[in-house]
Short mmCIF file of C-alpha atoms and ligand atoms in Angstrom, two decimals:
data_model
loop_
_atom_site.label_atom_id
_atom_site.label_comp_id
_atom_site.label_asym_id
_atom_site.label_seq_id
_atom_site.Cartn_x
_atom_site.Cartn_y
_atom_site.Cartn_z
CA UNK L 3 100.65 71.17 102.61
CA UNK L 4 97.65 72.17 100.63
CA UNK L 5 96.56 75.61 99.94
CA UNK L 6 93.80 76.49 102.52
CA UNK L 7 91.53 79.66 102.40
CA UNK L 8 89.34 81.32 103.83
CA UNK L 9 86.08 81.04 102.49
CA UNK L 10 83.79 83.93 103.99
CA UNK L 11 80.68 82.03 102.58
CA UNK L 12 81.36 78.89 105.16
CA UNK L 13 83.39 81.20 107.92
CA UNK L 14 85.55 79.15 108.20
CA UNK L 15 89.15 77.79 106.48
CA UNK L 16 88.57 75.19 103.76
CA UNK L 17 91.21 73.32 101.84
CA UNK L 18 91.47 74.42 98.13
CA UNK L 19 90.09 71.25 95.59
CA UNK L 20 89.93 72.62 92.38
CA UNK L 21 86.62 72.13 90.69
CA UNK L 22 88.64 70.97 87.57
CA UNK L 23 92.24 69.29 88.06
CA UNK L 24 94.92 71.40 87.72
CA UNK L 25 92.99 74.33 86.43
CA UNK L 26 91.58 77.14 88.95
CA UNK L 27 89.09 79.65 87.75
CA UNK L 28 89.11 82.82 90.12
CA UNK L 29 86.50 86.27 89.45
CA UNK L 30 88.10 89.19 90.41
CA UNK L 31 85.47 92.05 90.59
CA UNK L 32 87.20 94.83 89.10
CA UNK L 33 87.52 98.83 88.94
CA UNK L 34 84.28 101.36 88.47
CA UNK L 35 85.97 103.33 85.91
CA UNK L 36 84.61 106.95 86.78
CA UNK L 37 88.08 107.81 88.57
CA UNK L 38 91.51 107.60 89.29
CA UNK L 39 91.96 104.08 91.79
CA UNK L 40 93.35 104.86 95.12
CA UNK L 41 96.12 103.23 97.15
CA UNK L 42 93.12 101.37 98.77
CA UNK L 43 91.55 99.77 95.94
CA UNK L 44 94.74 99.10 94.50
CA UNK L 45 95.38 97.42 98.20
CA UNK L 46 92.45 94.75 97.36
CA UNK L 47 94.05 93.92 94.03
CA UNK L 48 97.32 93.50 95.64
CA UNK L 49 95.56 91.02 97.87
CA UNK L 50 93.85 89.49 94.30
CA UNK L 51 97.05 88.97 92.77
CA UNK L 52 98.38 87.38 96.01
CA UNK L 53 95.74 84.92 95.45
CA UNK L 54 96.79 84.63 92.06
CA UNK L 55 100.16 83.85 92.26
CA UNK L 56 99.61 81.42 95.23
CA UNK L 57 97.49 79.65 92.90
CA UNK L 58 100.28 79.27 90.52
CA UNK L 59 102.75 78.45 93.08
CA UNK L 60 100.45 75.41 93.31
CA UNK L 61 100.79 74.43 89.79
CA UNK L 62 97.38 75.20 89.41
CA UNK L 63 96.70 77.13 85.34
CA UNK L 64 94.47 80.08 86.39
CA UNK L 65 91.94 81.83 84.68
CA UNK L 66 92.17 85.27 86.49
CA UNK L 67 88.95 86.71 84.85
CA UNK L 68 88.27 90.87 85.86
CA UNK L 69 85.79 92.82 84.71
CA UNK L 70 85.51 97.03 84.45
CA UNK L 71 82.68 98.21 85.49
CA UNK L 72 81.70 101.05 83.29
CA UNK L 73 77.84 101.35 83.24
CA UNK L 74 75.37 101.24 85.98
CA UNK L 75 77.19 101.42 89.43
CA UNK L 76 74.91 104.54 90.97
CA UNK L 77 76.06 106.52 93.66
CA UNK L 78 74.01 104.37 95.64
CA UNK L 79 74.17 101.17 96.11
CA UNK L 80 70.76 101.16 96.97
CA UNK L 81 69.60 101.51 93.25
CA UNK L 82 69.21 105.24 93.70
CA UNK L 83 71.53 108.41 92.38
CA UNK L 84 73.07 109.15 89.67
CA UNK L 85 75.09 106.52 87.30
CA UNK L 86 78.72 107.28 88.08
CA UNK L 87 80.44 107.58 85.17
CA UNK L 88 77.52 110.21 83.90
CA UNK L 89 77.59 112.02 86.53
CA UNK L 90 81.32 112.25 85.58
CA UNK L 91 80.64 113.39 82.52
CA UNK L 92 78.54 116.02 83.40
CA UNK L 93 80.82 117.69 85.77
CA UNK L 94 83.87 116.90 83.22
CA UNK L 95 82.36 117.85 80.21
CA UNK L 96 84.07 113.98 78.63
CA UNK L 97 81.47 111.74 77.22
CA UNK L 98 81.14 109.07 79.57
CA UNK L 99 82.22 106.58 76.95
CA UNK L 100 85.87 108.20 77.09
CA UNK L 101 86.11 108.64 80.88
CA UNK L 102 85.54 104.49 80.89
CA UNK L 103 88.28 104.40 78.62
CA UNK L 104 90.93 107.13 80.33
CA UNK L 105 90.63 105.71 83.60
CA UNK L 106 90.76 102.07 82.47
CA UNK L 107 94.34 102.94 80.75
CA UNK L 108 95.03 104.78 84.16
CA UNK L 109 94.16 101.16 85.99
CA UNK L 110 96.09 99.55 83.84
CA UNK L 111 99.47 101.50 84.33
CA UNK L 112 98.48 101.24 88.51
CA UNK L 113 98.53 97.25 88.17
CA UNK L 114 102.24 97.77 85.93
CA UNK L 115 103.73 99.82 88.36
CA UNK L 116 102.36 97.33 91.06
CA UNK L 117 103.66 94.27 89.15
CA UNK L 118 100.45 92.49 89.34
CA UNK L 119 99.97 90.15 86.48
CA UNK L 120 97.07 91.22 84.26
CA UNK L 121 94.27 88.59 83.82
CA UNK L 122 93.28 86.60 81.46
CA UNK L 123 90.24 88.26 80.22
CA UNK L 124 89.20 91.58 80.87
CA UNK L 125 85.31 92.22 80.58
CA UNK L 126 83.60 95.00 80.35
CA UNK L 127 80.30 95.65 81.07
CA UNK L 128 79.46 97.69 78.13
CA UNK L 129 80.94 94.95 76.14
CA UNK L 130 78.34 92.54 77.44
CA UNK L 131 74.77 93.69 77.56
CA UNK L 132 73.35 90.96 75.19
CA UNK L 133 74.24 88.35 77.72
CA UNK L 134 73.07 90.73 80.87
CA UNK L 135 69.78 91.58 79.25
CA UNK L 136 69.73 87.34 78.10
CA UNK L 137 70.31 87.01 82.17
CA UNK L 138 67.54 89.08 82.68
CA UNK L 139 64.75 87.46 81.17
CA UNK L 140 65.82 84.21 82.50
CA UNK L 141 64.98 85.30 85.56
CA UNK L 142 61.78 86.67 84.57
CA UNK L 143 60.79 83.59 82.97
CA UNK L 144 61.17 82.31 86.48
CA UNK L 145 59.38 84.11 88.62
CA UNK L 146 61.88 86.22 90.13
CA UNK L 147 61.65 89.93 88.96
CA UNK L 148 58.95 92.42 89.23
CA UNK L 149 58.27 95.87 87.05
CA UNK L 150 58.33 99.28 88.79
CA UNK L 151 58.32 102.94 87.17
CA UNK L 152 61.87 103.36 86.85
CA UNK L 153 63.15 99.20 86.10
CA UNK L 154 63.23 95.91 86.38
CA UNK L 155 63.98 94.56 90.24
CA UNK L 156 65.01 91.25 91.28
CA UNK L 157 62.78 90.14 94.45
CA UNK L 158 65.07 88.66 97.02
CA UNK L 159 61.96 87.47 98.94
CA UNK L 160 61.79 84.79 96.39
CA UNK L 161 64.98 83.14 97.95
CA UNK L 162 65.21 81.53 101.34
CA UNK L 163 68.72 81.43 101.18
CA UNK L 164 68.95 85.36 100.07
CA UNK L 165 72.18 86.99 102.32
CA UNK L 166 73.23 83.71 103.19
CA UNK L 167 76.54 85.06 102.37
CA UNK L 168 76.86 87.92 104.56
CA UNK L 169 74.81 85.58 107.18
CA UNK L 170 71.43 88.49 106.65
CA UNK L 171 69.08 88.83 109.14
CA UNK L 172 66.01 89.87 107.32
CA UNK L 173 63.91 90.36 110.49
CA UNK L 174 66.23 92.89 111.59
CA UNK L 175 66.06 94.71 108.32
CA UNK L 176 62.51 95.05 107.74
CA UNK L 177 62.22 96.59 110.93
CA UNK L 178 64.58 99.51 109.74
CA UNK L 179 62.54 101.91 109.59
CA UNK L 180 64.38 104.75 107.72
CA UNK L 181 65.39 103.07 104.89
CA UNK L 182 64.23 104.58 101.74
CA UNK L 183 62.13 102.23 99.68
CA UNK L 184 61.74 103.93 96.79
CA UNK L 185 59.56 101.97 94.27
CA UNK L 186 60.90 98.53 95.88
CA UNK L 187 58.92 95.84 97.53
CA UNK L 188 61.68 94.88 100.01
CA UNK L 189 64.78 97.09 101.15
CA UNK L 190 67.06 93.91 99.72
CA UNK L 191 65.30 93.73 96.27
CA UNK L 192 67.64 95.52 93.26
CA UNK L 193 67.31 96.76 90.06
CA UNK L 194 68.49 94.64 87.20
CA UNK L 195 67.60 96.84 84.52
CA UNK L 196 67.11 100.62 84.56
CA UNK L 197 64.68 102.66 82.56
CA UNK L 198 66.95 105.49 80.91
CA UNK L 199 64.30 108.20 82.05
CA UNK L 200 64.11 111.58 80.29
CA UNK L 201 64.42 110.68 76.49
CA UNK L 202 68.49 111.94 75.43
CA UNK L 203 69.73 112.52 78.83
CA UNK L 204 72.05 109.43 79.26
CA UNK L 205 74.83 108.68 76.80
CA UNK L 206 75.14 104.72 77.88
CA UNK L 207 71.65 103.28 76.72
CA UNK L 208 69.82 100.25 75.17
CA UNK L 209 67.12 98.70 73.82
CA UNK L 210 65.79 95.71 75.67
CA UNK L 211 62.47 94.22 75.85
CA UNK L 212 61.37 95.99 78.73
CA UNK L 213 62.72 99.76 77.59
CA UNK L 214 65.32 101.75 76.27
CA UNK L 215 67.72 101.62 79.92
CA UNK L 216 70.84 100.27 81.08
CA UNK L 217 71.97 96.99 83.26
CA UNK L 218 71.86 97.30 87.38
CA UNK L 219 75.80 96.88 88.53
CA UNK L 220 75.17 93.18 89.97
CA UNK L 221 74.13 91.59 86.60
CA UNK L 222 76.92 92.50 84.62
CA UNK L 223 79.41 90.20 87.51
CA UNK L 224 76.82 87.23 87.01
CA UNK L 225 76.59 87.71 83.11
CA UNK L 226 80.38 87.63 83.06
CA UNK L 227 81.17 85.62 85.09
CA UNK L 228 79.20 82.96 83.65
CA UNK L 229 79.81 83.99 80.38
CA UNK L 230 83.98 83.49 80.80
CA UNK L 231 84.19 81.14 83.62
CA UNK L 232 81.01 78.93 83.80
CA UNK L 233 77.76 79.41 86.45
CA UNK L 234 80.52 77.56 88.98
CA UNK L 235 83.71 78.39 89.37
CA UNK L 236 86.39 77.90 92.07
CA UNK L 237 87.27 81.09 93.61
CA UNK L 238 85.49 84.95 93.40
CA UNK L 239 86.89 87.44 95.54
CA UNK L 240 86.42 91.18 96.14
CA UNK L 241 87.20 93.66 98.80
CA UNK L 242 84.94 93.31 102.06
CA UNK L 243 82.87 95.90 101.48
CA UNK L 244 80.93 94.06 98.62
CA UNK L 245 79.64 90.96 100.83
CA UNK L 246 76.51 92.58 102.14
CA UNK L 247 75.52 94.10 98.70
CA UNK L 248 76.99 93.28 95.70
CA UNK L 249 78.74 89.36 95.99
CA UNK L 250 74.86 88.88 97.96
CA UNK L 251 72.98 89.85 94.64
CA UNK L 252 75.40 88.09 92.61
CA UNK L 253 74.67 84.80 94.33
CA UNK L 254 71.13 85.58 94.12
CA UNK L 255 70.95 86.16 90.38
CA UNK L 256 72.70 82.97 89.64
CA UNK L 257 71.23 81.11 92.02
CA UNK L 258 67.87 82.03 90.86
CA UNK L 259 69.23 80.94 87.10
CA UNK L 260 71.32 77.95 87.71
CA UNK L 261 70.63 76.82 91.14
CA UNK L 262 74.08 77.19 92.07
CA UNK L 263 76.50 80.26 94.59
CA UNK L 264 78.51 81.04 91.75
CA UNK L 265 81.60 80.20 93.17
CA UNK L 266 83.32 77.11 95.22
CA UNK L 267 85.33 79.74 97.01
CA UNK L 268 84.43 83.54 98.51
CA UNK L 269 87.20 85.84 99.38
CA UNK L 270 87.72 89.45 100.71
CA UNK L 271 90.18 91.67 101.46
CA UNK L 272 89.94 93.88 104.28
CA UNK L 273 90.26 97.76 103.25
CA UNK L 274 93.11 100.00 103.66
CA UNK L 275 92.38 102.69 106.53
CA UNK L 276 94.10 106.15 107.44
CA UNK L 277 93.64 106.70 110.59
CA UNK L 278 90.17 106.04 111.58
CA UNK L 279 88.66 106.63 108.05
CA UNK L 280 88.10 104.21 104.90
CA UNK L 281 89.90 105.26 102.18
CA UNK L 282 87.26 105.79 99.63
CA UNK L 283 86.87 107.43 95.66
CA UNK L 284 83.23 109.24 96.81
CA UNK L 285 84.79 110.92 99.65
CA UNK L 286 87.11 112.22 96.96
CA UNK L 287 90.49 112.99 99.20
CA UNK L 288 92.21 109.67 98.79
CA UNK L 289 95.80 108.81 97.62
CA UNK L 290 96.81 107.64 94.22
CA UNK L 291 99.44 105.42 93.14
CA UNK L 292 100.91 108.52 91.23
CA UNK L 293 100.74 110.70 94.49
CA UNK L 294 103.29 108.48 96.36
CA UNK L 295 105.81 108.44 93.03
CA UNK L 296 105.46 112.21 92.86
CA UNK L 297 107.37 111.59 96.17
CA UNK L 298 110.30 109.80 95.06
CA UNK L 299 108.50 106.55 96.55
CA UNK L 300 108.66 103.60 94.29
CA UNK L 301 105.34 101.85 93.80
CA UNK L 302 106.64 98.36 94.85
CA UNK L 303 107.57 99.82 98.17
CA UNK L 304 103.66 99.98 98.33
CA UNK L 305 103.68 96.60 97.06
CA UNK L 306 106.42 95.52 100.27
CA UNK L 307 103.84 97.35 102.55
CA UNK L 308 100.85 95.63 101.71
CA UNK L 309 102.89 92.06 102.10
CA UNK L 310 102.98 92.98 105.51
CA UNK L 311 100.09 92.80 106.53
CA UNK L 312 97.46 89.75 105.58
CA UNK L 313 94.99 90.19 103.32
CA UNK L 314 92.46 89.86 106.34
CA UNK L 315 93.13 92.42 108.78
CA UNK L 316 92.72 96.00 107.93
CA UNK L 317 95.64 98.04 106.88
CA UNK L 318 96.63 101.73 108.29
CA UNK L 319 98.22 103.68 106.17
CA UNK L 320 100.99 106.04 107.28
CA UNK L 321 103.86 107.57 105.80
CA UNK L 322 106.36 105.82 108.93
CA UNK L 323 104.78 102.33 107.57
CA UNK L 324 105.46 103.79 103.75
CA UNK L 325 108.84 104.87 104.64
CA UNK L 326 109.92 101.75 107.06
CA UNK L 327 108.70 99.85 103.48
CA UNK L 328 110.78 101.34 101.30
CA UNK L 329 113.42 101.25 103.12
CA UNK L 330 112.55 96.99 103.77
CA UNK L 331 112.57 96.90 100.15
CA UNK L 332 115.92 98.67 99.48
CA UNK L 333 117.63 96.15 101.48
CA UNK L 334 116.17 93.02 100.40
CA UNK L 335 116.57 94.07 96.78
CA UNK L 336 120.19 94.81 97.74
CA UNK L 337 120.96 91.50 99.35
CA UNK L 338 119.66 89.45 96.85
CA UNK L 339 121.50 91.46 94.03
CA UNK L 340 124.28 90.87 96.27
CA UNK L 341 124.04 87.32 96.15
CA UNK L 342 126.09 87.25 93.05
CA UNK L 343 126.03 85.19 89.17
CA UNK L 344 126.18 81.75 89.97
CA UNK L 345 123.74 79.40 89.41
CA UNK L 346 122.38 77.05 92.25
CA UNK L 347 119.12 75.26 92.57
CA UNK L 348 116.79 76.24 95.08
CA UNK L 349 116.87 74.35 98.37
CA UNK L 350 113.59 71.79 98.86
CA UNK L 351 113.18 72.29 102.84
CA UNK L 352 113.32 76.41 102.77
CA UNK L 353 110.84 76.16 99.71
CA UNK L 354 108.62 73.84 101.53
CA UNK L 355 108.63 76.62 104.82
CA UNK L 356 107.76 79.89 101.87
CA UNK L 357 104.75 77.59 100.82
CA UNK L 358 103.49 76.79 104.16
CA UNK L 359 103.17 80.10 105.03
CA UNK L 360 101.35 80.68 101.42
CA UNK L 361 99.34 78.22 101.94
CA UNK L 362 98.26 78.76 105.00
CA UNK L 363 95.15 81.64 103.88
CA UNK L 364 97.92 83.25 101.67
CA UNK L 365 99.98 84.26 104.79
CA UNK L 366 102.18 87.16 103.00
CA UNK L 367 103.68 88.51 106.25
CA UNK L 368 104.82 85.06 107.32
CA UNK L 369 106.24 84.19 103.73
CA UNK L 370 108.22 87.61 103.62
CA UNK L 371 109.86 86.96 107.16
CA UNK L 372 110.83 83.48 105.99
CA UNK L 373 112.01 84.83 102.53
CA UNK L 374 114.69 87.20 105.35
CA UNK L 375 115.28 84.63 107.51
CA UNK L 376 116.47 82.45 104.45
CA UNK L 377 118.63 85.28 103.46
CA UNK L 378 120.45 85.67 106.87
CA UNK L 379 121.08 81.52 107.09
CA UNK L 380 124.36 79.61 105.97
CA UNK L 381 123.21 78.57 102.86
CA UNK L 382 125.79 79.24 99.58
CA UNK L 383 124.85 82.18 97.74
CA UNK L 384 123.82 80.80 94.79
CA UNK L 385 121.28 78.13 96.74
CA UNK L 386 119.66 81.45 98.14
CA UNK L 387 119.47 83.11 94.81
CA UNK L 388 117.55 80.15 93.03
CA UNK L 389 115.22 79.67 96.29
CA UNK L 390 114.52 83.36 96.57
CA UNK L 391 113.94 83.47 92.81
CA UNK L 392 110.96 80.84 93.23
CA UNK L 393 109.58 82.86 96.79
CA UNK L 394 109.72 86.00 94.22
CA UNK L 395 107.11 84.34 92.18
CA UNK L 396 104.71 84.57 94.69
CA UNK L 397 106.27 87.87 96.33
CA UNK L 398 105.81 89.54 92.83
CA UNK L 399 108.49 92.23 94.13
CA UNK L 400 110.86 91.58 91.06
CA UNK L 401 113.71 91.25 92.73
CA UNK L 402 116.08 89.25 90.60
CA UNK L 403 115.25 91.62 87.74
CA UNK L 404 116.47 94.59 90.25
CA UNK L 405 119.69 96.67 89.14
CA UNK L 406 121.21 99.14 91.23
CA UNK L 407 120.68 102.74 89.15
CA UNK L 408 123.30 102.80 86.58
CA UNK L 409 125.00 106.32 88.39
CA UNK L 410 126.40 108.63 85.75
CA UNK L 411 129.78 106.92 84.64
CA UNK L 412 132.78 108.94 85.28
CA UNK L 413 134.87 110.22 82.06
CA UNK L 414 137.92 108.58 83.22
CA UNK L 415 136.07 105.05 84.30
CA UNK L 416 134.35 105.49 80.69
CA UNK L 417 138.00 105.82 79.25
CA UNK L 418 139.51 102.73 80.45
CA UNK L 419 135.81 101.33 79.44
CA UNK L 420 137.03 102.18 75.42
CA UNK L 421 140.35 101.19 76.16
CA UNK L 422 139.31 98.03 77.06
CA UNK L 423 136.83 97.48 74.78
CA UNK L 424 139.88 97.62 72.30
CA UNK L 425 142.15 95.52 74.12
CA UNK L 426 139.28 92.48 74.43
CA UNK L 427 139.04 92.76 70.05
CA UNK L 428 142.98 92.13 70.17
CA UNK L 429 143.06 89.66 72.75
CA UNK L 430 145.04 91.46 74.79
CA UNK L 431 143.80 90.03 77.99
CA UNK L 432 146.41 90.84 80.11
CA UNK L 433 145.52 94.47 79.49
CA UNK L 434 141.62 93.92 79.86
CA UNK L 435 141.73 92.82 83.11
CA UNK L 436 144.01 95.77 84.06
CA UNK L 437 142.03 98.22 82.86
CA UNK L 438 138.76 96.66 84.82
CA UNK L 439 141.05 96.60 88.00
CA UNK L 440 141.71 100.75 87.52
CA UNK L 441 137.64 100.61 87.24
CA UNK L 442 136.67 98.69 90.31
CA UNK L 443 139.73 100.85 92.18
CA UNK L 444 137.40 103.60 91.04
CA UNK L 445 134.19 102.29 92.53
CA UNK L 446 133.03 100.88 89.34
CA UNK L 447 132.45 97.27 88.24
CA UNK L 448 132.48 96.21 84.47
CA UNK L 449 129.95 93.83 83.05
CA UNK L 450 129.91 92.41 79.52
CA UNK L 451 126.27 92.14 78.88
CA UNK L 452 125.31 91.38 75.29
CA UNK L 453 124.75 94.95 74.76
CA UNK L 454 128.40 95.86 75.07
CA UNK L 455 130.38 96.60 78.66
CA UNK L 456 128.36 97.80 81.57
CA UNK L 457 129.38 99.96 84.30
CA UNK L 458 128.00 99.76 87.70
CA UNK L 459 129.08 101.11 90.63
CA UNK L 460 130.29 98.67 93.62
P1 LIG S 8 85.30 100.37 93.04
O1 LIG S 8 86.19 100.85 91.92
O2 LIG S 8 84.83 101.48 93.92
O3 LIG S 8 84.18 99.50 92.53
O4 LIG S 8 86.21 99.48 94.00
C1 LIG S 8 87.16 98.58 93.52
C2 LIG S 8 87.59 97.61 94.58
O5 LIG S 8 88.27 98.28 95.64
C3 LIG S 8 86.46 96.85 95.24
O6 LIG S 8 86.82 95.47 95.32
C4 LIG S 8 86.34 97.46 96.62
O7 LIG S 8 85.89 96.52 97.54
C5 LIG S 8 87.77 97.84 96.90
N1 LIG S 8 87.96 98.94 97.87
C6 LIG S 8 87.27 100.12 97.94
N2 LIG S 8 87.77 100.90 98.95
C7 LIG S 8 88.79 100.20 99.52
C8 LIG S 8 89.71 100.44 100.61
N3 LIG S 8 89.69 101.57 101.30
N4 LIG S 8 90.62 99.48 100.90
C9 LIG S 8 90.67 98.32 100.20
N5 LIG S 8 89.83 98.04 99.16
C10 LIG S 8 88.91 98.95 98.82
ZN1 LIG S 9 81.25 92.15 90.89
#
């Protein structure tokens, strides 16, 4: 069965073709670096490395391309407020440059804990004004931006197709009559450059031929993008709070420059909830990764949670749901440790089931109840072990790799562990095997593991 997904541009389920054979190129847009993530945002990359990993379970070589934004996202997204990561730095007392960098590294250890594979290329928007400001007067050269006081503005009225993504009614808008227009011609317009303003107040700024300023958030994702994956790619996905905004002006910049949407493929992931709220960084009260482990809770347990649920339908968070995942994940990582050495191959027809549910708009939930129900069937041990081995791959939960806790070895199991030691140098079998027996009388197995004898407890 062949992957399908989801495409929000069409509405509708489309079968996966890569653009290239074999090859998938997928845009993840990626962290504003100006805080810790929270258990939400850290729920849409779960969903990105989902997508990921399906890919791969395809056979398709992907490009997983994410940038950081640290310049230009302002506290609105209507091109008004303050930069975030300056504003940061004011109240910090950090220059901005180092908050990017302290709560990049703090990203990165999220997406470790969460097993989710890094991507290919990281991009950062500071790293890449040449090509943003290169973007820029493209689109001037074409018609499509206008000056005001305080930057340069794309003007969506240019496009026909404008908000074709998040299916825009433009009639509707312009009839909104308290939106603030600032310096604007039209509520949907946005700034792709911004003037830096009072001479030595911003840290991030540039030259560029229209003033010493700084890139709009949307440009830096079409620079990039471009830049690392081409104007058209297969797949660029986001949580579902960027279609109206963000993924809208990102079509409309490269549209305006290449003529094409950017990507083959638009996905989003619906946001984690508690209770009736979004969770969000602005609000400020939201739930890190580190919060949950300062509970005992291990972070793939957040991982198991998020499986649960598909990528579509909003997720509410609770500690019941937390703890009924954890627990989930105890067992499963249990059974399949308890499925022994041996060496099988995995079985064709429960393979084929995983990937239907995969491939059917990356159906997690499904996949995970089939990964069980293979568990509980009559198949030999070792046939379960390789098939759940390949499901893991997708699953990401790292469950062959799982030990039980090595417990603090007894003195007297650690005894018979020497005396055995020296009985194996002087072949004396007879007595090796004896002394493991006391051990696993004891509670405690013995494995010889390249680094020497192991003890774990039974
Ligand atoms: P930001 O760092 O604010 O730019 O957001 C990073 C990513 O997290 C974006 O793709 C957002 O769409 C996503 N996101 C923000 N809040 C939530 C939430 N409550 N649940 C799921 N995803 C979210
Ligand atoms: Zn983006």
């Amino acid at each position: 069965m062949t992957l399908h997904l989801y495409d929000t541009y069409a509405r509708s389920l489309r079968p996966f073709e890569p653009l290239a054979a074999g090859h998938a190129g997928l845009y993840a847009c990626g962290p504003t670096v100006y805080d810790y993530a929270h258990i939400g945002n850290l729920r849409t990359y779960l969903f990105v490395d989902g997508l990921r990993r399906a890919l791969a379970f395809n056979g398709l070589q992907v490009r997983h391309v994410m940038n950081i934004t640290d310049v230009g996202h302002l506290t609105s997204d209507a091109d008004s407020g303050d930069d975030k990561i300056e504003a940061r730095s004011a109240r910090s007392g950090k220059s901005a440059w180092d908050i990017a960098i302290e709560f990049t590294r703090a990203f990165e250890g999220d997406l470790r804990a969460l097993n989710i594979l890094p991507p290919t290329v990281w991009c950062r928007a500071t790293d890449h004004i040449a090509e943003q400001i290169d973007f820029i007067r493209d689109l001037e050269a074409k018609g499509y931006t206008y000056r005001t006081d305080d930057g340069i503005y794309f003007d969506t009225t240019r496009q026909d197709s404008y908000g074709k993504l998040a299916r825009l009614q433009r009639d509707g808008l312009q009839a909104g009559e308290r939106v603030e227009l600032g310096d604007k011609r039209d509520i949907c317009d946005f700034a792709l450059w911004k003037f830096s303003g009072v001479p030595g107040q911003r840290q991030m700024e540039w030259d560029s031929p229209w003033g010493l300023g700084f890139p709009g958030w949307h440009i830096e994702c079409s620079a990039m993008a471009e830049k690392h994956l081409g104007a058209y790619f297969d797949i660029h996905c986001g949580g579902e709070d960027h279609v109206a905004v963000h993924h809208s002006n990102e079509i409309a910049q490269t549209e305006a420059r290449h003529g094409t949407r950017l990507a083959n493929f638009w996905l989003h992931g619906a946001f984690l909830k508690t209770g009736a709220a979004k969770m969000s960084k602005s609000a400020g009260d939201f739930l890190r990764l580190d919060s949950l482990v300062q509970q005992g809770v291990d972070p793939l347990a957040y991982r198991y949670l998020c499986l649960g649920a598909h990528y579509r339908s909003s997720l509410n968070f609770t500690d019941e749901a937390l703890r009924a995942a954890a627990s989930g994940l105890a067992r499963l990582r249990v059974t399949v440790h308890g499925l022994g050495e041996e060496q099988g191959d995995a079985d064709p027809a429960w393979l084929a089931r995983f990937t239907a549910c995969i491939n059917d708009d990356l159906n997690y939930p499904r996949a995970l109840a089939t990964a069980w129900e293979l568990l509980k069937s009559a198949l030999p041990d070792a046939v379960k072990k390789a098939t759940m081995a390949r499901c893991d791959a997708a699953l990401g939960l790292g469950l062959l790799a799982w030990r039980p806790v090595q417990a603090a070895v007894p003195a007297q199991v650690q005894a018979w562990m020497a005396q055995r030691a020296a009985a194996r140098v002087e072949r004396r079998w007879a007595e090796a095997d004896r002394l493991r027996a006391l051990a696993r009388a004891a509670g405690y197995d013995i494995d010889d593991t390249p680094q020497g004898q192991q003890a774990r407890l039974l």
